[in-house]
mmCIF file of C-alpha atoms in Angstrom:
data_model
loop_
_atom_site.group_PDB
_atom_site.id
_atom_site.type_symbol
_atom_site.label_atom_id
_atom_site.label_comp_id
_atom_site.label_asym_id
_atom_site.label_seq_id
_atom_site.Cartn_x
_atom_site.Cartn_y
_atom_site.Cartn_z
ATOM 1 C CA UNK A 1 -75.903 56.573 96.000
ATOM 2 C CA UNK A 2 -77.654 59.066 98.305
ATOM 3 C CA UNK A 3 -77.426 59.639 102.015
ATOM 4 C CA UNK A 4 -80.004 58.204 104.255
ATOM 5 C CA UNK A 5 -82.357 60.886 105.644
ATOM 6 C CA UNK A 6 -81.567 59.841 109.195
ATOM 7 C CA UNK A 7 -77.771 60.270 108.820
ATOM 8 C CA UNK A 8 -77.766 64.024 109.479
ATOM 9 C CA UNK A 9 -80.028 63.533 112.580
ATOM 10 C CA UNK A 10 -77.519 61.232 114.212
ATOM 11 C CA UNK A 11 -74.250 62.936 113.130
ATOM 12 C CA UNK A 12 -71.858 63.620 115.978
ATOM 13 C CA UNK A 13 -70.156 66.454 114.029
ATOM 14 C CA UNK A 14 -71.057 70.115 114.950
ATOM 15 C CA UNK A 15 -73.701 71.447 112.538
ATOM 16 C CA UNK A 16 -73.232 74.294 110.065
ATOM 17 C CA UNK A 17 -75.915 76.159 108.070
ATOM 18 C CA UNK A 18 -75.573 78.661 105.305
ATOM 19 C CA UNK A 19 -77.324 79.698 102.113
ATOM 20 C CA UNK A 20 -77.101 81.859 99.012
ATOM 21 C CA UNK A 21 -79.671 83.803 97.007
ATOM 22 C CA UNK A 22 -80.090 82.514 93.431
ATOM 23 C CA UNK A 23 -79.128 85.455 91.234
ATOM 24 C CA UNK A 24 -77.905 83.402 88.297
ATOM 25 C CA UNK A 25 -74.474 82.009 87.636
ATOM 26 C CA UNK A 26 -71.995 82.774 90.419
ATOM 27 C CA UNK A 27 -69.025 85.069 89.943
ATOM 28 C CA UNK A 28 -65.576 84.781 91.503
ATOM 29 C CA UNK A 29 -66.605 87.047 94.429
ATOM 30 C CA UNK A 30 -69.415 84.597 95.325
ATOM 31 C CA UNK A 31 -66.981 81.706 95.033
ATOM 32 C CA UNK A 32 -64.092 83.102 97.152
ATOM 33 C CA UNK A 33 -66.444 84.926 99.566
ATOM 34 C CA UNK A 34 -68.487 81.864 100.497
ATOM 35 C CA UNK A 35 -68.533 78.757 98.298
ATOM 36 C CA UNK A 36 -64.784 78.041 98.500
ATOM 37 C CA UNK A 37 -65.001 78.071 102.309
ATOM 38 C CA UNK A 38 -68.088 75.839 102.295
ATOM 39 C CA UNK A 39 -66.259 73.145 100.324
ATOM 40 C CA UNK A 40 -63.559 73.122 103.068
ATOM 41 C CA UNK A 41 -66.102 73.095 105.896
ATOM 42 C CA UNK A 42 -68.129 70.105 104.608
ATOM 43 C CA UNK A 43 -65.408 67.597 105.683
ATOM 44 C CA UNK A 44 -65.305 68.957 109.249
ATOM 45 C CA UNK A 45 -68.970 69.631 109.985
ATOM 46 C CA UNK A 46 -72.515 68.343 109.406
ATOM 47 C CA UNK A 47 -73.253 70.956 106.739
ATOM 48 C CA UNK A 48 -76.607 72.230 105.322
ATOM 49 C CA UNK A 49 -76.236 74.515 102.331
ATOM 50 C CA UNK A 50 -79.357 75.899 100.598
ATOM 51 C CA UNK A 51 -80.436 77.937 97.673
ATOM 52 C CA UNK A 52 -82.478 80.798 99.179
ATOM 53 C CA UNK A 53 -85.167 81.246 96.530
ATOM 54 C CA UNK A 54 -87.665 82.824 98.940
ATOM 55 C CA UNK A 55 -85.087 85.496 99.779
ATOM 56 C CA UNK A 56 -84.771 86.227 96.019
ATOM 57 C CA UNK A 57 -88.431 87.220 95.993
ATOM 58 C CA UNK A 58 -87.914 89.822 98.704
ATOM 59 C CA UNK A 59 -86.284 92.095 96.075
ATOM 60 C CA UNK A 60 -87.334 90.571 92.703
ATOM 61 C CA UNK A 61 -90.988 89.747 93.452
ATOM 62 C CA UNK A 62 -92.171 91.809 90.476
ATOM 63 C CA UNK A 63 -90.291 89.783 87.890
ATOM 64 C CA UNK A 64 -89.586 86.151 88.873
ATOM 65 C CA UNK A 65 -89.329 84.928 85.261
ATOM 66 C CA UNK A 66 -85.652 84.083 85.597
ATOM 67 C CA UNK A 67 -85.880 82.556 89.081
ATOM 68 C CA UNK A 68 -86.165 78.868 88.017
ATOM 69 C CA UNK A 69 -83.112 79.052 85.739
ATOM 70 C CA UNK A 70 -81.193 81.018 88.402
ATOM 71 C CA UNK A 71 -81.862 78.289 90.934
ATOM 72 C CA UNK A 72 -80.572 75.728 88.421
ATOM 73 C CA UNK A 73 -77.451 77.795 87.712
ATOM 74 C CA UNK A 74 -76.598 78.109 91.389
ATOM 75 C CA UNK A 75 -77.120 74.420 92.020
ATOM 76 C CA UNK A 76 -74.753 73.602 89.180
ATOM 77 C CA UNK A 77 -72.117 75.987 90.526
ATOM 78 C CA UNK A 78 -72.529 74.615 94.039
ATOM 79 C CA UNK A 79 -71.893 71.051 92.896
ATOM 80 C CA UNK A 80 -69.165 71.890 90.311
ATOM 81 C CA UNK A 81 -67.254 73.912 92.904
ATOM 82 C CA UNK A 82 -67.040 70.794 95.069
ATOM 83 C CA UNK A 83 -70.048 70.516 97.405
ATOM 84 C CA UNK A 84 -70.474 66.727 97.837
ATOM 85 C CA UNK A 85 -74.036 65.533 98.453
ATOM 86 C CA UNK A 86 -72.548 62.426 100.015
ATOM 87 C CA UNK A 87 -71.130 64.483 102.950
ATOM 88 C CA UNK A 88 -73.344 67.564 103.078
ATOM 89 C CA UNK A 89 -77.022 68.467 102.465
ATOM 90 C CA UNK A 90 -77.725 70.699 99.475
ATOM 91 C CA UNK A 91 -81.369 71.794 99.054
ATOM 92 C CA UNK A 92 -83.798 74.457 97.897
ATOM 93 C CA UNK A 93 -85.280 76.687 100.562
ATOM 94 C CA UNK A 94 -88.863 76.756 99.242
ATOM 95 C CA UNK A 95 -88.937 72.952 99.024
ATOM 96 C CA UNK A 96 -88.887 72.909 102.819
ATOM 97 C CA UNK A 97 -92.185 74.684 103.793
ATOM 98 C CA UNK A 98 -91.135 74.758 107.427
ATOM 99 C CA UNK A 99 -88.980 77.773 106.612
ATOM 100 C CA UNK A 100 -92.114 79.830 105.856
ATOM 101 C CA UNK A 101 -94.006 78.522 108.911
ATOM 102 C CA UNK A 102 -91.255 79.247 111.379
ATOM 103 C CA UNK A 103 -90.824 82.728 109.873
ATOM 104 C CA UNK A 104 -94.538 83.329 110.453
ATOM 105 C CA UNK A 105 -94.345 82.177 114.118
ATOM 106 C CA UNK A 106 -91.304 84.309 114.740
ATOM 107 C CA UNK A 107 -93.051 87.382 113.261
ATOM 108 C CA UNK A 108 -95.637 87.132 115.994
ATOM 109 C CA UNK A 109 -93.229 88.126 118.797
ATOM 110 C CA UNK A 110 -90.317 89.980 117.085
ATOM 111 C CA UNK A 111 -90.220 93.719 117.840
ATOM 112 C CA UNK A 112 -90.371 95.911 114.734
ATOM 113 C CA UNK A 113 -87.319 98.035 115.717
ATOM 114 C CA UNK A 114 -85.146 94.867 115.632
ATOM 115 C CA UNK A 115 -85.752 94.613 111.906
ATOM 116 C CA UNK A 116 -85.509 98.350 111.143
ATOM 117 C CA UNK A 117 -82.055 98.555 112.748
ATOM 118 C CA UNK A 118 -80.434 95.849 110.562
ATOM 119 C CA UNK A 119 -77.637 97.663 108.706
ATOM 120 C CA UNK A 120 -78.373 96.291 105.285
ATOM 121 C CA UNK A 121 -82.089 97.290 105.432
ATOM 122 C CA UNK A 122 -81.525 100.985 104.581
ATOM 123 C CA UNK A 123 -78.411 100.249 102.554
ATOM 124 C CA UNK A 124 -80.217 98.023 100.144
ATOM 125 C CA UNK A 125 -83.124 100.423 99.814
ATOM 126 C CA UNK A 126 -80.612 103.096 98.809
ATOM 127 C CA UNK A 127 -78.786 100.827 96.370
ATOM 128 C CA UNK A 128 -81.969 99.459 94.762
ATOM 129 C CA UNK A 129 -83.897 102.652 94.387
ATOM 130 C CA UNK A 130 -85.398 101.479 91.087
ATOM 131 C CA UNK A 131 -87.358 98.803 92.990
ATOM 132 C CA UNK A 132 -90.272 99.274 95.416
ATOM 133 C CA UNK A 133 -88.934 97.725 98.575
ATOM 134 C CA UNK A 134 -91.582 99.074 100.941
ATOM 135 C CA UNK A 135 -92.922 95.588 101.549
ATOM 136 C CA UNK A 136 -93.391 93.377 104.547
ATOM 137 C CA UNK A 137 -91.281 90.710 102.873
ATOM 138 C CA UNK A 138 -88.248 92.962 102.449
ATOM 139 C CA UNK A 139 -88.480 94.399 105.972
ATOM 140 C CA UNK A 140 -88.793 90.862 107.325
ATOM 141 C CA UNK A 141 -86.077 89.210 105.365
ATOM 142 C CA UNK A 142 -83.661 89.174 108.381
ATOM 143 C CA UNK A 143 -86.350 87.337 110.329
ATOM 144 C CA UNK A 144 -86.746 84.799 107.510
ATOM 145 C CA UNK A 145 -82.988 84.417 107.713
ATOM 146 C CA UNK A 146 -83.302 83.710 111.427
ATOM 147 C CA UNK A 147 -85.905 81.072 110.688
ATOM 148 C CA UNK A 148 -83.618 79.523 107.996
ATOM 149 C CA UNK A 149 -80.865 79.194 110.599
ATOM 150 C CA UNK A 150 -82.785 78.162 113.704
ATOM 151 C CA UNK A 151 -84.861 75.541 111.858
ATOM 152 C CA UNK A 152 -81.690 73.328 111.737
ATOM 153 C CA UNK A 153 -80.379 74.191 115.229
ATOM 154 C CA UNK A 154 -76.810 74.694 113.932
ATOM 155 C CA UNK A 155 -73.855 75.156 116.150
ATOM 156 C CA UNK A 156 -72.207 77.593 113.755
ATOM 157 C CA UNK A 157 -73.095 79.966 110.903
ATOM 158 C CA UNK A 158 -70.147 80.700 108.564
ATOM 159 C CA UNK A 159 -70.092 84.410 107.704
ATOM 160 C CA UNK A 160 -67.766 87.227 106.873
ATOM 161 C CA UNK A 161 -67.326 90.135 109.327
ATOM 162 C CA UNK A 162 -69.929 92.251 107.509
ATOM 163 C CA UNK A 163 -72.680 89.704 108.220
ATOM 164 C CA UNK A 164 -72.174 89.233 111.975
ATOM 165 C CA UNK A 165 -75.152 91.583 112.659
ATOM 166 C CA UNK A 166 -77.545 89.170 110.919
ATOM 167 C CA UNK A 167 -76.419 86.298 113.132
ATOM 168 C CA UNK A 168 -76.729 88.454 116.235
ATOM 169 C CA UNK A 169 -80.408 89.123 115.340
ATOM 170 C CA UNK A 170 -80.869 85.336 114.987
ATOM 171 C CA UNK A 171 -79.420 84.868 118.496
ATOM 172 C CA UNK A 172 -81.810 87.525 119.885
ATOM 173 C CA UNK A 173 -84.802 85.860 118.250
ATOM 174 C CA UNK A 174 -83.766 82.496 119.729
ATOM 175 C CA UNK A 175 -83.259 84.123 123.110
ATOM 176 C CA UNK A 176 -86.646 85.708 123.102
ATOM 177 C CA UNK A 177 -88.431 82.535 121.900
ATOM 178 C CA UNK A 178 -86.745 80.532 124.683
ATOM 179 C CA UNK A 179 -87.601 83.170 127.291
ATOM 180 C CA UNK A 180 -91.244 83.351 126.243
ATOM 181 C CA UNK A 181 -92.008 79.686 125.723
ATOM 182 C CA UNK A 182 -89.329 77.483 127.239
ATOM 183 C CA UNK A 183 -88.437 78.910 130.612
ATOM 184 C CA UNK A 184 -89.788 79.452 134.117
ATOM 185 C CA UNK A 185 -90.514 83.166 134.408
ATOM 186 C CA UNK A 186 -88.185 85.078 136.706
ATOM 187 C CA UNK A 187 -89.653 87.561 139.207
ATOM 188 C CA UNK A 188 -88.665 90.424 136.880
ATOM 189 C CA UNK A 189 -90.610 88.909 134.012
ATOM 190 C CA UNK A 190 -93.587 88.120 136.265
ATOM 191 C CA UNK A 191 -93.758 91.708 137.484
ATOM 192 C CA UNK A 192 -93.377 93.196 134.004
ATOM 193 C CA UNK A 193 -96.236 90.965 132.780
ATOM 194 C CA UNK A 194 -98.444 92.044 135.678
ATOM 195 C CA UNK A 195 -97.654 95.704 134.793
ATOM 196 C CA UNK A 196 -98.418 95.063 131.115
ATOM 197 C CA UNK A 197 -95.120 96.743 130.142
ATOM 198 C CA UNK A 198 -93.919 95.386 126.770
ATOM 199 C CA UNK A 199 -90.610 97.236 127.040
ATOM 200 C CA UNK A 200 -89.947 95.940 130.532
ATOM 201 C CA UNK A 201 -90.983 92.428 129.550
ATOM 202 C CA UNK A 202 -88.564 92.451 126.690
ATOM 203 C CA UNK A 203 -85.733 93.766 128.883
ATOM 204 C CA UNK A 204 -86.446 91.067 131.519
ATOM 205 C CA UNK A 205 -86.572 88.367 128.942
ATOM 206 C CA UNK A 206 -83.237 89.292 127.571
ATOM 207 C CA UNK A 207 -81.501 89.883 130.869
ATOM 208 C CA UNK A 208 -78.784 87.682 132.217
ATOM 209 C CA UNK A 209 -81.085 86.814 135.147
ATOM 210 C CA UNK A 210 -83.549 84.890 132.996
ATOM 211 C CA UNK A 211 -83.525 81.182 133.578
ATOM 212 C CA UNK A 212 -83.891 79.657 130.111
ATOM 213 C CA UNK A 213 -83.946 75.997 129.075
ATOM 214 C CA UNK A 214 -84.661 76.654 125.470
ATOM 215 C CA UNK A 215 -85.144 74.386 122.453
ATOM 216 C CA UNK A 216 -83.552 76.809 120.058
ATOM 217 C CA UNK A 217 -79.831 77.068 120.825
ATOM 218 C CA UNK A 218 -78.154 80.347 119.906
ATOM 219 C CA UNK A 219 -75.822 79.688 116.968
ATOM 220 C CA UNK A 220 -72.243 80.938 117.090
ATOM 221 C CA UNK A 221 -70.544 82.979 114.326
ATOM 222 C CA UNK A 222 -67.898 81.002 112.394
ATOM 223 C CA UNK A 223 -65.851 83.751 110.854
ATOM 224 C CA UNK A 224 -64.551 82.600 107.482
ATOM 225 C CA UNK A 225 -61.834 84.216 105.356
ATOM 226 C CA UNK A 226 -63.347 86.627 102.885
ATOM 227 C CA UNK A 227 -60.534 87.992 100.747
ATOM 228 C CA UNK A 228 -60.852 91.343 98.973
ATOM 229 C CA UNK A 229 -61.956 90.543 95.509
ATOM 230 C CA UNK A 230 -62.373 93.631 93.377
ATOM 231 C CA UNK A 231 -64.324 93.771 90.087
ATOM 232 C CA UNK A 232 -63.024 95.050 86.787
ATOM 233 C CA UNK A 233 -63.656 98.698 87.812
ATOM 234 C CA UNK A 234 -61.914 98.298 91.167
ATOM 235 C CA UNK A 235 -65.124 98.320 93.189
ATOM 236 C CA UNK A 236 -66.440 95.264 95.013
ATOM 237 C CA UNK A 237 -67.244 92.547 92.513
ATOM 238 C CA UNK A 238 -71.047 92.664 92.042
ATOM 239 C CA UNK A 239 -73.525 91.933 89.281
ATOM 240 C CA UNK A 240 -75.239 95.243 90.039
ATOM 241 C CA UNK A 241 -71.995 97.044 89.058
ATOM 242 C CA UNK A 242 -71.546 94.953 85.876
ATOM 243 C CA UNK A 243 -67.876 94.319 86.835
ATOM 244 C CA UNK A 244 -67.831 90.572 87.392
ATOM 245 C CA UNK A 245 -65.713 87.660 86.251
ATOM 246 C CA UNK A 246 -68.021 84.588 86.234
ATOM 247 C CA UNK A 247 -67.125 81.216 87.674
ATOM 248 C CA UNK A 248 -68.207 79.790 84.260
ATOM 249 C CA UNK A 249 -66.516 82.505 82.219
ATOM 250 C CA UNK A 250 -64.985 81.119 78.984
ATOM 251 C CA UNK A 251 -61.188 81.521 79.049
ATOM 252 C CA UNK A 252 -61.105 83.833 76.037
ATOM 253 C CA UNK A 253 -63.788 86.128 77.567
ATOM 254 C CA UNK A 254 -62.018 86.152 80.993
ATOM 255 C CA UNK A 255 -58.695 87.146 79.425
ATOM 256 C CA UNK A 256 -60.368 89.872 77.336
ATOM 257 C CA UNK A 257 -62.217 91.275 80.381
ATOM 258 C CA UNK A 258 -59.066 91.330 82.511
ATOM 259 C CA UNK A 259 -57.284 93.412 79.893
ATOM 260 C CA UNK A 260 -59.783 96.198 80.613
ATOM 261 C CA UNK A 261 -59.346 96.068 84.389
ATOM 262 C CA UNK A 262 -58.323 99.267 86.132
ATOM 263 C CA UNK A 263 -54.804 99.437 87.650
ATOM 264 C CA UNK A 264 -52.734 101.871 89.648
ATOM 265 C CA UNK A 265 -54.025 105.264 88.372
ATOM 266 C CA UNK A 266 -50.558 106.781 88.833
ATOM 267 C CA UNK A 267 -49.008 104.385 86.317
ATOM 268 C CA UNK A 268 -49.890 106.141 83.061
ATOM 269 C CA UNK A 269 -46.957 105.139 80.834
ATOM 270 C CA UNK A 270 -45.282 101.726 80.454
ATOM 271 C CA UNK A 271 -42.079 103.207 81.900
ATOM 272 C CA UNK A 272 -43.776 104.540 85.042
ATOM 273 C CA UNK A 273 -43.196 102.439 88.205
ATOM 274 C CA UNK A 274 -46.391 101.262 89.963
ATOM 275 C CA UNK A 275 -47.595 100.476 93.406
ATOM 276 C CA UNK A 276 -49.130 96.982 93.682
ATOM 277 C CA UNK A 277 -50.612 97.821 97.123
ATOM 278 C CA UNK A 278 -53.192 100.166 95.507
ATOM 279 C CA UNK A 279 -53.708 98.119 92.356
ATOM 280 C CA UNK A 280 -56.939 96.053 92.038
ATOM 281 C CA UNK A 281 -55.174 93.563 89.793
ATOM 282 C CA UNK A 282 -52.669 92.765 92.491
ATOM 283 C CA UNK A 283 -55.608 92.063 94.891
ATOM 284 C CA UNK A 284 -56.545 89.267 92.478
ATOM 285 C CA UNK A 285 -52.933 88.040 92.464
ATOM 286 C CA UNK A 286 -53.030 87.817 96.282
ATOM 287 C CA UNK A 287 -56.019 85.452 96.035
ATOM 288 C CA UNK A 288 -55.189 83.317 93.010
ATOM 289 C CA UNK A 289 -51.444 83.500 92.304
ATOM 290 C CA UNK A 290 -48.563 81.717 93.988
ATOM 291 C CA UNK A 291 -46.272 83.634 96.335
ATOM 292 C CA UNK A 292 -43.563 83.315 93.691
ATOM 293 C CA UNK A 293 -45.692 85.013 91.117
ATOM 294 C CA UNK A 294 -46.802 87.711 93.507
ATOM 295 C CA UNK A 295 -43.133 88.478 94.293
ATOM 296 C CA UNK A 296 -42.377 88.633 90.597
ATOM 297 C CA UNK A 297 -45.293 90.999 90.077
ATOM 298 C CA UNK A 298 -44.287 93.264 92.913
ATOM 299 C CA UNK A 299 -40.692 93.564 91.744
ATOM 300 C CA UNK A 300 -41.662 94.090 88.106
ATOM 301 C CA UNK A 301 -44.327 96.624 88.882
ATOM 302 C CA UNK A 302 -42.387 98.789 91.330
ATOM 303 C CA UNK A 303 -39.341 98.905 88.910
ATOM 304 C CA UNK A 304 -41.416 99.222 85.722
ATOM 305 C CA UNK A 305 -39.872 95.970 84.686
ATOM 306 C CA UNK A 306 -43.213 94.654 83.476
ATOM 307 C CA UNK A 307 -46.269 96.325 82.006
ATOM 308 C CA UNK A 308 -49.842 96.056 83.210
ATOM 309 C CA UNK A 309 -50.869 93.814 80.305
ATOM 310 C CA UNK A 310 -48.225 91.230 81.249
ATOM 311 C CA UNK A 311 -49.267 91.461 84.884
ATOM 312 C CA UNK A 312 -52.934 90.927 83.886
ATOM 313 C CA UNK A 313 -51.889 87.867 81.812
ATOM 314 C CA UNK A 314 -50.247 86.245 84.785
ATOM 315 C CA UNK A 315 -53.301 86.647 86.935
ATOM 316 C CA UNK A 316 -55.509 85.348 84.117
ATOM 317 C CA UNK A 317 -53.306 82.198 84.032
ATOM 318 C CA UNK A 318 -53.851 81.741 87.762
ATOM 319 C CA UNK A 319 -57.618 82.231 87.651
ATOM 320 C CA UNK A 320 -57.928 79.805 84.693
ATOM 321 C CA UNK A 321 -55.971 77.183 86.635
ATOM 322 C CA UNK A 322 -58.401 77.540 89.545
ATOM 323 C CA UNK A 323 -61.697 77.470 87.644
ATOM 324 C CA UNK A 324 -60.914 75.106 84.758
ATOM 325 C CA UNK A 325 -61.690 71.926 86.851
ATOM 326 C CA UNK A 326 -64.883 73.545 88.094
ATOM 327 C CA UNK A 327 -66.002 74.288 84.565
ATOM 328 C CA UNK A 328 -65.283 70.826 83.483
ATOM 329 C CA UNK A 329 -67.441 69.381 86.292
ATOM 330 C CA UNK A 330 -70.188 71.833 85.457
ATOM 331 C CA UNK A 331 -70.327 70.668 81.836
ATOM 332 C CA UNK A 332 -70.626 67.097 83.020
ATOM 333 C CA UNK A 333 -73.524 67.977 85.343
ATOM 334 C CA UNK A 334 -75.263 69.976 82.618
ATOM 335 C CA UNK A 335 -75.096 66.857 80.449
ATOM 336 C CA UNK A 336 -76.917 64.854 83.141
ATOM 337 C CA UNK A 337 -79.766 66.989 84.437
ATOM 338 C CA UNK A 338 -81.414 64.053 86.037
ATOM 339 C CA UNK A 339 -78.476 63.665 88.428
ATOM 340 C CA UNK A 340 -78.844 67.316 89.598
ATOM 341 C CA UNK A 341 -82.577 66.900 90.102
ATOM 342 C CA UNK A 342 -81.987 63.791 92.108
ATOM 343 C CA UNK A 343 -79.430 65.519 94.368
ATOM 344 C CA UNK A 344 -81.714 68.489 95.052
ATOM 345 C CA UNK A 345 -84.708 66.231 95.609
ATOM 346 C CA UNK A 346 -82.827 64.045 98.082
ATOM 347 C CA UNK A 347 -81.255 67.021 99.849
ATOM 348 C CA UNK A 348 -84.582 68.800 100.282
ATOM 349 C CA UNK A 349 -86.075 65.627 101.670
ATOM 350 C CA UNK A 350 -83.282 65.244 104.224
ATOM 351 C CA UNK A 351 -83.631 68.993 105.097
ATOM 352 C CA UNK A 352 -87.420 68.570 105.636
ATOM 353 C CA UNK A 353 -86.784 65.618 107.878
ATOM 354 C CA UNK A 354 -84.621 67.735 110.127
ATOM 355 C CA UNK A 355 -86.885 70.777 109.941
ATOM 356 C CA UNK A 356 -89.994 68.812 110.953
ATOM 357 C CA UNK A 357 -88.325 67.763 114.161
ATOM 358 C CA UNK A 358 -87.569 71.337 115.171
ATOM 359 C CA UNK A 359 -90.904 72.760 114.155
ATOM 360 C CA UNK A 360 -92.712 70.083 116.124
ATOM 361 C CA UNK A 361 -90.949 71.182 119.215
ATOM 362 C CA UNK A 362 -91.590 74.847 118.454
ATOM 363 C CA UNK A 363 -95.330 74.273 117.929
ATOM 364 C CA UNK A 364 -95.530 72.313 121.143
ATOM 365 C CA UNK A 365 -93.770 75.080 123.080
ATOM 366 C CA UNK A 366 -96.118 77.750 121.638
ATOM 367 C CA UNK A 367 -99.162 75.658 122.306
ATOM 368 C CA UNK A 368 -100.177 74.816 118.844
ATOM 369 C CA UNK A 369 -99.842 71.028 119.462
#
C-alpha cells in the first residue's frame, strides 16, 4: 500500500526536509548523526527525506561509475533503519527535475560572495586536494541545497550545529527572492534601483524595513542531537579516513575492527589505570551502552579492574544489539528489489507533485508564466 500523492499536500503537520549524499553504504556516524533522528521525526512531522545524487556529482563528477549502486545502498539503509514510506516521503533528488530548475533560477540573483563565504567551501577544497573542484557545480552546491529545501517550503530543516550556516544561506536566498519578486518595493529599494546601486539594492532588500509577502517561507533550524562518534583512529568517523564501522558490518568484522581501536594513550599496560573521558571507545559506550554498562566501564577503567579488550567487547555487544534488527530488515529488502523500486518511484512521484506547486508559483512571480 502506498500513500496518495495528495496526502502530503493536505497534511496539517509541520513539514521537515533533509537529504543525504549517496556515498555507498552508511556507517554508524551517518546513522547516529542524521538517520536515527529522522526515524524519530517522521512520526511528528510531514517529512521529506531524499537521496542527493546531484550533490554527489559536485565532487565525484569525473567518476560516476559507482553512483547507481551507491543510491541503492543508501535507499536500503534508509528503509532498513526505519524510515516508513507510509508516513514519510523517501525519494531520489534527480528524479524530481524541479530541483535543477529552481537552482538555475536562484543562480540568477544570488551574489557570488554568498557562496564563497560558506565555511565548507574552502574546507572541502583543502580536504579533497586530489580532485579538481574549481567548478561551477561545486561552488554552487550550497545554492542547490537551498533549492532542495525551499522547493518543499518546509517549516524546519533538521541539522547539527555545524550545518546551521547552510540553512542561514537558504533563509537569505528566500528573503532575497521574496524581496525581489513578491513584495511592494520600499522607498529605500526604489531609490537604490534608480541609482543602479547593486550593493544598496541588496542592503535594502534584506533590511528590516522591507515589506515582504513572499511565497518562499524562511525555514527554521531544527537542531537535532549529533553525538560524538569517533572512528577507529579516534578522529571523526569518515570514509575518507578509512576508520568506519558500517551499519551493515558483519558481526565478526565489527568485533575484529573494534579490537584495533585506539584508546587512552596513557594506558600502556593492563595494570595502568585509564581515563574514560579521553578514550574514544568510551565515546561509543556513551552512545550505544546502557548507563549501567557505562558505570561499570568507568569504574573498571579508572581502577585498572578491566582491560581495554574487555571494554571493547562490551561496546561491541551494545552496537550489535542496535544494528542487528536493521541488518535483518536490510536482508529482507535486498531479497525483494521490486519493493524498494516501488517505494522510490512512489516517493519521487509524491515529491514531484509538491515541487510542481512551488515551482509554478516561483515562475509566476518571476514572470515566466
